[in-house]
Coordinates of C-alpha atoms in Angstrom, one line a residue:
M1108 CA 0.0 0.0 0.0
K1109 CA 1.3 3.4 -1.0
I1110 CA 1.9 5.8 1.9
Y1111 CA 0.8 9.5 1.5
P1112 CA 2.1 12.3 3.7
Y1113 CA -1.4 13.8 4.1
K1114 CA -4.9 12.8 5.0
R1115 CA -6.9 10.8 2.4
L1116 CA -10.1 8.8 2.1
N1117 CA -9.7 5.1 3.1
R1118 CA -12.0 3.6 0.4
P1119 CA -11.7 3.7 -3.4
V1120 CA -13.8 5.6 -5.9
T1121 CA -16.4 3.5 -7.7
L1122 CA -16.5 4.0 -11.5
R1123 CA -19.2 2.9 -13.9
V1124 CA -19.5 3.3 -17.7
T1125 CA -23.1 4.4 -18.6
S1126 CA -22.9 4.9 -22.4
V1127 CA -20.7 4.6 -25.4
S1128 CA -21.1 6.3 -28.8
L1129 CA -18.9 6.6 -31.8
R1130 CA -18.5 9.7 -34.1
L1131 CA -18.0 8.5 -37.6
S1132 CA -15.9 10.2 -40.4
D1133 CA -19.1 11.5 -42.1
G1134 CA -20.1 13.4 -38.9
T1135 CA -22.8 11.0 -37.8
R1136 CA -22.9 9.4 -34.4
D1137 CA -23.6 5.7 -33.6
Q1138 CA -24.9 5.1 -30.1
L1139 CA -23.6 1.6 -29.2
E1140 CA -25.6 -1.0 -27.4
T1141 CA -24.8 -1.8 -23.8
T1142 CA -23.0 -5.0 -25.0
A1143 CA -20.1 -2.6 -25.9
Y1144 CA -19.2 -2.5 -22.2
S1145 CA -19.1 -4.9 -19.3
T1146 CA -19.3 -3.8 -15.7
Q1147 CA -18.2 -7.2 -14.5
Q1148 CA -15.1 -7.2 -16.8
Q1149 CA -14.7 -3.4 -16.4
A1150 CA -13.9 -3.2 -20.1
V1151 CA -15.2 -1.3 -23.2
A1152 CA -14.9 -2.7 -26.7
L1153 CA -15.0 0.1 -29.3
G1154 CA -14.7 -2.4 -32.2
I1155 CA -18.0 -4.1 -31.4
A1156 CA -20.0 -2.3 -34.1
G1157 CA -17.6 -3.1 -36.8
H1158 CA -17.0 0.5 -37.9
T1159 CA -13.7 1.1 -39.7
D1160 CA -14.2 4.9 -40.1
W1161 CA -14.9 6.1 -36.5
V1162 CA -13.0 9.2 -35.4
S1163 CA -13.7 9.4 -31.7
A1164 CA -15.7 7.8 -29.0
T1165 CA -17.6 9.4 -26.2
I1166 CA -17.8 7.4 -23.0
G1167 CA -20.4 8.3 -20.5
L1168 CA -19.2 7.9 -16.9
S1169 CA -20.6 7.9 -13.4
A1170 CA -18.4 7.9 -10.3
T1171 CA -19.3 7.6 -6.6
L1172 CA -16.9 8.9 -4.0
P1173 CA -16.4 7.0 -0.7
P1174 CA -18.1 8.2 2.5
G1175 CA -16.5 11.2 4.1
A1176 CA -15.7 13.0 0.8
N1177 CA -18.1 15.8 1.6
A1178 CA -17.6 15.9 5.4
P1179 CA -17.7 19.4 6.9
D1180 CA -14.4 18.7 8.8
A1181 CA -12.6 17.2 5.8
A1182 CA -8.9 18.0 5.5
W1183 CA -9.4 19.1 1.8
S1184 CA -11.1 21.8 -0.1
D1185 CA -11.6 22.6 -3.8
L1186 CA -12.8 19.1 -4.5
R1187 CA -12.6 17.9 -8.2
V1188 CA -13.2 14.5 -9.8
L1189 CA -11.1 13.7 -12.9
A1190 CA -11.4 10.8 -15.3
V1191 CA -8.0 10.0 -16.7
L1192 CA -7.3 7.8 -19.8
T1193 CA -3.7 6.5 -20.0
D1194 CA -2.1 4.7 -23.0
G1195 CA 1.3 3.3 -22.2
E1196 CA 2.0 2.4 -25.8
T1197 CA 1.3 5.8 -27.4
N1198 CA 2.2 7.8 -24.3
V1199 CA -1.1 9.7 -24.5
R1200 CA -3.0 10.8 -21.4
T1201 CA -6.4 12.4 -21.7
S1202 CA -8.4 13.8 -18.8
A1203 CA -11.9 15.2 -18.3
D1204 CA -13.6 16.8 -15.3
L1205 CA -16.8 15.2 -13.9
T1206 CA -19.6 17.2 -12.5
R1207 CA -21.3 16.6 -9.1
D1208 CA -24.9 15.3 -9.6
A1209 CA -26.3 16.9 -6.4
E1210 CA -24.8 19.7 -4.3
D1211 CA -24.2 17.5 -1.2
G1212 CA -24.0 14.2 -3.0
R1213 CA -21.1 11.8 -3.6
D1214 CA -22.1 10.9 -7.2
W1215 CA -20.3 12.6 -10.1
S1216 CA -20.9 12.1 -13.8
G1217 CA -19.7 13.3 -17.2
S1218 CA -18.0 11.9 -20.3
L1219 CA -14.6 11.4 -21.8
E1220 CA -13.6 11.7 -25.5
V1221 CA -11.4 9.0 -26.9
F1222 CA -9.7 9.9 -30.2
R1223 CA -8.9 7.0 -32.4
D1224 CA -5.6 8.4 -33.7
D1225 CA -4.3 8.6 -30.2
H1226 CA -4.5 4.9 -29.6
I1227 CA -3.5 1.6 -31.3
G1228 CA -4.9 -0.9 -28.8
R1229 CA -5.8 -0.7 -25.1
A1230 CA -5.9 2.2 -22.7
S1231 CA -6.6 2.4 -19.0
L1232 CA -9.3 4.5 -17.5
A1233 CA -9.2 5.6 -13.9
V1234 CA -11.0 8.3 -11.8
Y1235 CA -9.3 10.5 -9.2
A1236 CA -10.8 12.7 -6.6
V1237 CA -8.3 15.6 -6.0
G1238 CA -8.3 18.6 -3.8
T1239 CA -6.3 21.1 -1.9
V1240 CA -4.7 19.5 1.2
D1241 CA -2.4 21.4 3.6
G1242 CA -2.3 24.3 1.1
V1243 CA -1.1 22.0 -1.8
R1244 CA -3.5 21.9 -4.8
G1245 CA -4.2 18.9 -6.9
R1246 CA -3.5 16.2 -4.3
S1247 CA -5.3 12.9 -4.8
I1248 CA -7.5 12.0 -1.9
A1249 CA -9.1 8.9 -3.5
E1250 CA -9.0 7.0 -6.7
T1251 CA -10.4 3.8 -8.4
D1252 CA -8.6 0.7 -7.1
R1253 CA -9.0 -1.0 -10.5
S1254 CA -9.0 0.8 -13.9
W1255 CA -11.4 0.1 -16.7
I1256 CA -9.9 -1.2 -20.0
I1257 CA -10.8 0.8 -23.1
D1258 CA -10.0 -1.4 -26.1
T1259 CA -10.1 0.5 -29.4
V1260 CA -9.9 -2.7 -31.5
S1261 CA -11.7 -5.5 -29.8
D1262 CA -15.3 -6.5 -30.5
E1263 CA -15.8 -8.1 -27.1
P1264 CA -15.5 -6.2 -23.7
V1265 CA -13.0 -8.5 -21.9
R1266 CA -10.1 -7.4 -19.8
G1267 CA -8.3 -10.7 -19.6
L1268 CA -5.1 -11.5 -21.4
Q1269 CA -5.6 -11.5 -25.2
L1270 CA -3.3 -13.5 -27.4
D1271 CA -2.6 -13.5 -31.1
V1272 CA -2.1 -17.1 -32.3
Q1273 CA -0.3 -17.5 -35.6
K1274 CA 0.7 -20.6 -37.5
A1275 CA 4.0 -20.5 -39.3
S1276 CA 6.7 -22.7 -40.7
F1277 CA 9.6 -21.8 -38.5
R1278 CA 12.2 -23.1 -41.1
K1279 CA 10.7 -21.2 -44.0
S1280 CA 9.2 -18.2 -42.2
S1281 CA 10.0 -14.7 -43.4
R1282 CA 10.5 -13.8 -39.8
E1283 CA 14.2 -14.9 -39.7
W1284 CA 14.3 -15.0 -35.9
L1285 CA 11.9 -17.9 -35.9
Q1286 CA 14.3 -20.1 -37.8
A1287 CA 16.5 -20.4 -34.7
Y1288 CA 13.6 -22.2 -33.0
A1289 CA 12.9 -24.7 -35.9
D1290 CA 12.6 -27.7 -33.6
A1291 CA 10.2 -26.0 -31.1
P1292 CA 6.4 -26.7 -31.4
W1293 CA 5.6 -23.1 -30.4
I1294 CA 7.2 -19.9 -29.3
V1295 CA 5.8 -17.0 -27.4
D1296 CA 6.7 -13.4 -28.5
T1297 CA 6.0 -10.8 -25.7
S1298 CA 7.6 -7.9 -27.6
A1299 CA 4.5 -7.2 -29.7
R1300 CA 1.6 -4.9 -28.8
V1301 CA -0.4 -8.1 -28.1
P1302 CA 1.5 -11.2 -27.0
T1303 CA 1.8 -13.6 -29.9
V1304 CA 2.0 -17.4 -29.9
F1305 CA 3.7 -18.8 -33.0
V1306 CA 2.7 -22.5 -33.6
N1307 CA 5.3 -24.4 -35.7
T1308 CA 3.6 -26.1 -38.7
D1309 CA 6.8 -28.0 -39.3
V1310 CA 6.1 -30.2 -36.2
E1311 CA 4.1 -33.1 -37.6
G1312 CA 0.6 -33.5 -36.2
V1313 CA 0.6 -30.5 -33.9
I1314 CA -1.8 -28.4 -36.0
G1315 CA -4.2 -31.2 -36.7
L1316 CA -4.3 -32.0 -33.0
L1317 CA -4.9 -28.4 -31.9
D1318 CA -7.6 -28.0 -34.6
S1319 CA -9.4 -31.3 -33.8
N1320 CA -12.9 -31.2 -32.5
G1321 CA -13.3 -34.9 -31.8
S1322 CA -13.9 -36.6 -28.5
G1323 CA -12.2 -39.5 -26.8
V1324 CA -8.4 -39.7 -26.2
D1325 CA -7.6 -37.2 -29.0
S1326 CA -9.5 -34.5 -27.2
K1327 CA -7.8 -35.2 -23.9
V1328 CA -4.4 -35.1 -25.5
R1329 CA -5.4 -31.9 -27.2
D1330 CA -6.4 -30.5 -23.8
L1331 CA -3.1 -31.5 -22.3
L1332 CA -1.2 -29.8 -25.2
V1333 CA -3.3 -26.6 -24.8
A1334 CA -2.6 -26.6 -21.1
Q1335 CA 1.1 -27.0 -21.6
M1336 CA 1.0 -24.2 -24.2
A1337 CA -1.0 -22.0 -21.8
T1338 CA 1.5 -22.6 -19.0
D1339 CA 4.4 -21.6 -21.3
V1340 CA 2.4 -18.5 -22.4
W1341 CA 1.6 -17.3 -18.8
T1342 CA 5.2 -17.9 -17.8
A1343 CA 6.5 -15.9 -20.7
V1344 CA 4.1 -13.0 -20.4
F1345 CA 4.8 -12.7 -16.7
H1346 CA 8.6 -12.4 -17.3
G1347 CA 7.9 -10.1 -20.2
A1348 CA 5.8 -7.8 -17.9
I1349 CA 8.1 -7.9 -14.9
G1350 CA 11.1 -7.2 -17.1
D1351 CA 9.7 -4.1 -18.7
L1352 CA 8.6 -2.0 -15.7
E1353 CA 8.8 1.7 -15.4
V1354 CA 10.5 2.8 -12.2
E1355 CA 9.8 6.0 -10.2
P1356 CA 12.7 8.2 -9.2
G1357 CA 12.7 6.6 -5.7
G1358 CA 13.1 3.2 -7.2
A1359 CA 9.5 2.0 -6.8
P1360 CA 8.0 0.1 -9.8
V1361 CA 5.0 1.5 -11.5
F1362 CA 2.1 -0.8 -12.5
P1363 CA 1.8 -1.0 -16.3
T1364 CA -1.5 0.1 -17.9
D1365 CA -1.7 -2.4 -20.8
W1366 CA -1.8 -6.2 -21.0
Q1367 CA 1.3 -6.3 -18.8
G1368 CA -0.5 -4.8 -15.9
E1369 CA -3.4 -7.3 -16.3
V1370 CA -0.9 -10.2 -16.3
L1371 CA 0.8 -8.9 -13.1
R1372 CA -2.5 -8.3 -11.3
E1373 CA -3.7 -11.8 -12.3
M1374 CA -0.5 -13.7 -11.3
L1375 CA 1.0 -11.8 -8.4
P1376 CA -1.4 -13.0 -5.7
D1377 CA -0.1 -16.5 -6.4
V1378 CA 3.6 -15.4 -6.7
I1379 CA 3.6 -13.4 -3.5
P1380 CA 0.5 -14.5 -1.6
G1381 CA -1.0 -12.7 1.3
V1382 CA -0.1 -9.1 0.4
H1383 CA -1.6 -6.4 -1.8
V1384 CA -0.7 -6.6 -5.4
E1385 CA 1.3 -3.3 -5.3
E1386 CA 3.4 -4.6 -2.4
A1387 CA 3.8 -8.0 -4.3
L1388 CA 5.0 -6.1 -7.3
R1389 CA 7.6 -4.2 -5.2
Q1390 CA 8.8 -7.5 -3.6
V1391 CA 9.2 -9.2 -7.0
H1392 CA 11.0 -6.2 -8.5
R1393 CA 13.4 -6.1 -5.5
R1394 CA 14.2 -9.8 -6.0
R1395 CA 14.6 -9.5 -9.7
T1396 CA 17.0 -6.5 -9.5
G1397 CA 18.6 -7.4 -6.2
D1398 CA 21.3 -9.9 -5.2
S1399 CA 19.1 -12.7 -4.0
G1400 CA 15.6 -14.2 -4.1
W1401 CA 14.9 -14.2 -7.8
V1402 CA 15.9 -17.8 -8.4
E1403 CA 13.8 -19.0 -5.5
L1404 CA 10.8 -17.2 -6.9
Q1405 CA 10.7 -19.2 -10.1
T1406 CA 8.8 -22.0 -8.4
R1407 CA 6.0 -19.6 -7.4
I1408 CA 5.9 -18.1 -10.9
H1409 CA 5.6 -21.5 -12.5
Y1410 CA 2.9 -22.5 -10.0
A1411 CA 0.9 -19.3 -10.9
A1412 CA 1.2 -20.1 -14.6
V1413 CA 0.1 -23.7 -14.0
R1414 CA -3.0 -22.5 -12.1
R1415 CA -3.9 -20.0 -14.9
A1416 CA -3.5 -22.8 -17.5
D1417 CA -5.8 -25.1 -15.5
A1418 CA -3.2 -27.8 -16.2
S1419 CA -4.2 -30.0 -13.2
R1420 CA -7.8 -30.5 -14.6
A1421 CA -6.5 -31.3 -18.1
L1422 CA -4.2 -33.9 -16.7
A1423 CA -6.9 -35.4 -14.5
Y1424 CA -9.2 -35.7 -17.5
A1425 CA -6.5 -37.4 -19.6
I1426 CA -5.7 -39.9 -16.8
R1427 CA -9.4 -40.8 -16.3
S1428 CA -9.8 -41.3 -20.1
L1429 CA -6.8 -43.6 -20.2
E1430 CA -8.0 -45.6 -17.2
Q1431 CA -11.4 -46.0 -18.9
M1432 CA -9.8 -47.2 -22.1
N1433 CA -7.7 -49.7 -20.2
R1434 CA -10.8 -51.1 -18.4
E1435 CA -12.7 -51.4 -21.7
S1436 CA -9.8 -53.2 -23.4
E1437 CA -9.7 -55.7 -20.6
T1438 CA -13.4 -56.6 -21.0

């Protein structure tokens, strides 16, 4: 938990998306259905309508401040509520003031304009309540504890890890770097905007197995293969995320705002259990950059990846299927 040298509210701001509309290149506006955003996933999918010519999106917002925000004896004044959209890939930050719904209420609302040319993928939307504290203006007294994901490409509002899966002949690929891995069934590339899994078509049978829709033993073997691939993917994206952190002047790591942040928030509770994710990030960063502790942490990282891949269930299903086959062959 981050320590502040002034009084703040103890609870987070609650943020809701209430509407989404697109302004098209011909000047018209398309009001999107509520399926364009998900409160459960805390995600917005601006590609859901299939428009290729949209110029900007207007996202309607509603925020509720925690109790005590309007207390007469509050340590702050000049209260403002800001919606802030941050894109770590394009280094663009957009903010908009929200307006109080009622004079003494804790609900604020407004909208934020998202310009398509400013983004190439996902951006992170958070809300901050700021005020003057101890004579210092613009201090944050509360914020959302989890940002919304604004995806300018996706047609489904999900915040989980998205992967690009591509099939390629590693030996003949125009991507020369793949040729060095010609005997590998798949490789995970975490350097792209979206993590990419390259499946090697030169490995006999792997594509047919992955694409099969049958039942029986083949399906169980396929599930095992997918679980192994998923374990490799989660391990790779975790290391990719933890190895590319921005660091504050004091040395503290900053949570990424793109897929890397989602990966870390998903896996850190299993890597460093029992602490807040921000503290877990600091501990992992210290071990990775320090003199000791990083090697010992690899077991926890692998465990977190295995859990995300649901490898235990895939293995159990395969074992039960084989046992059933053995029993049937004996009768």
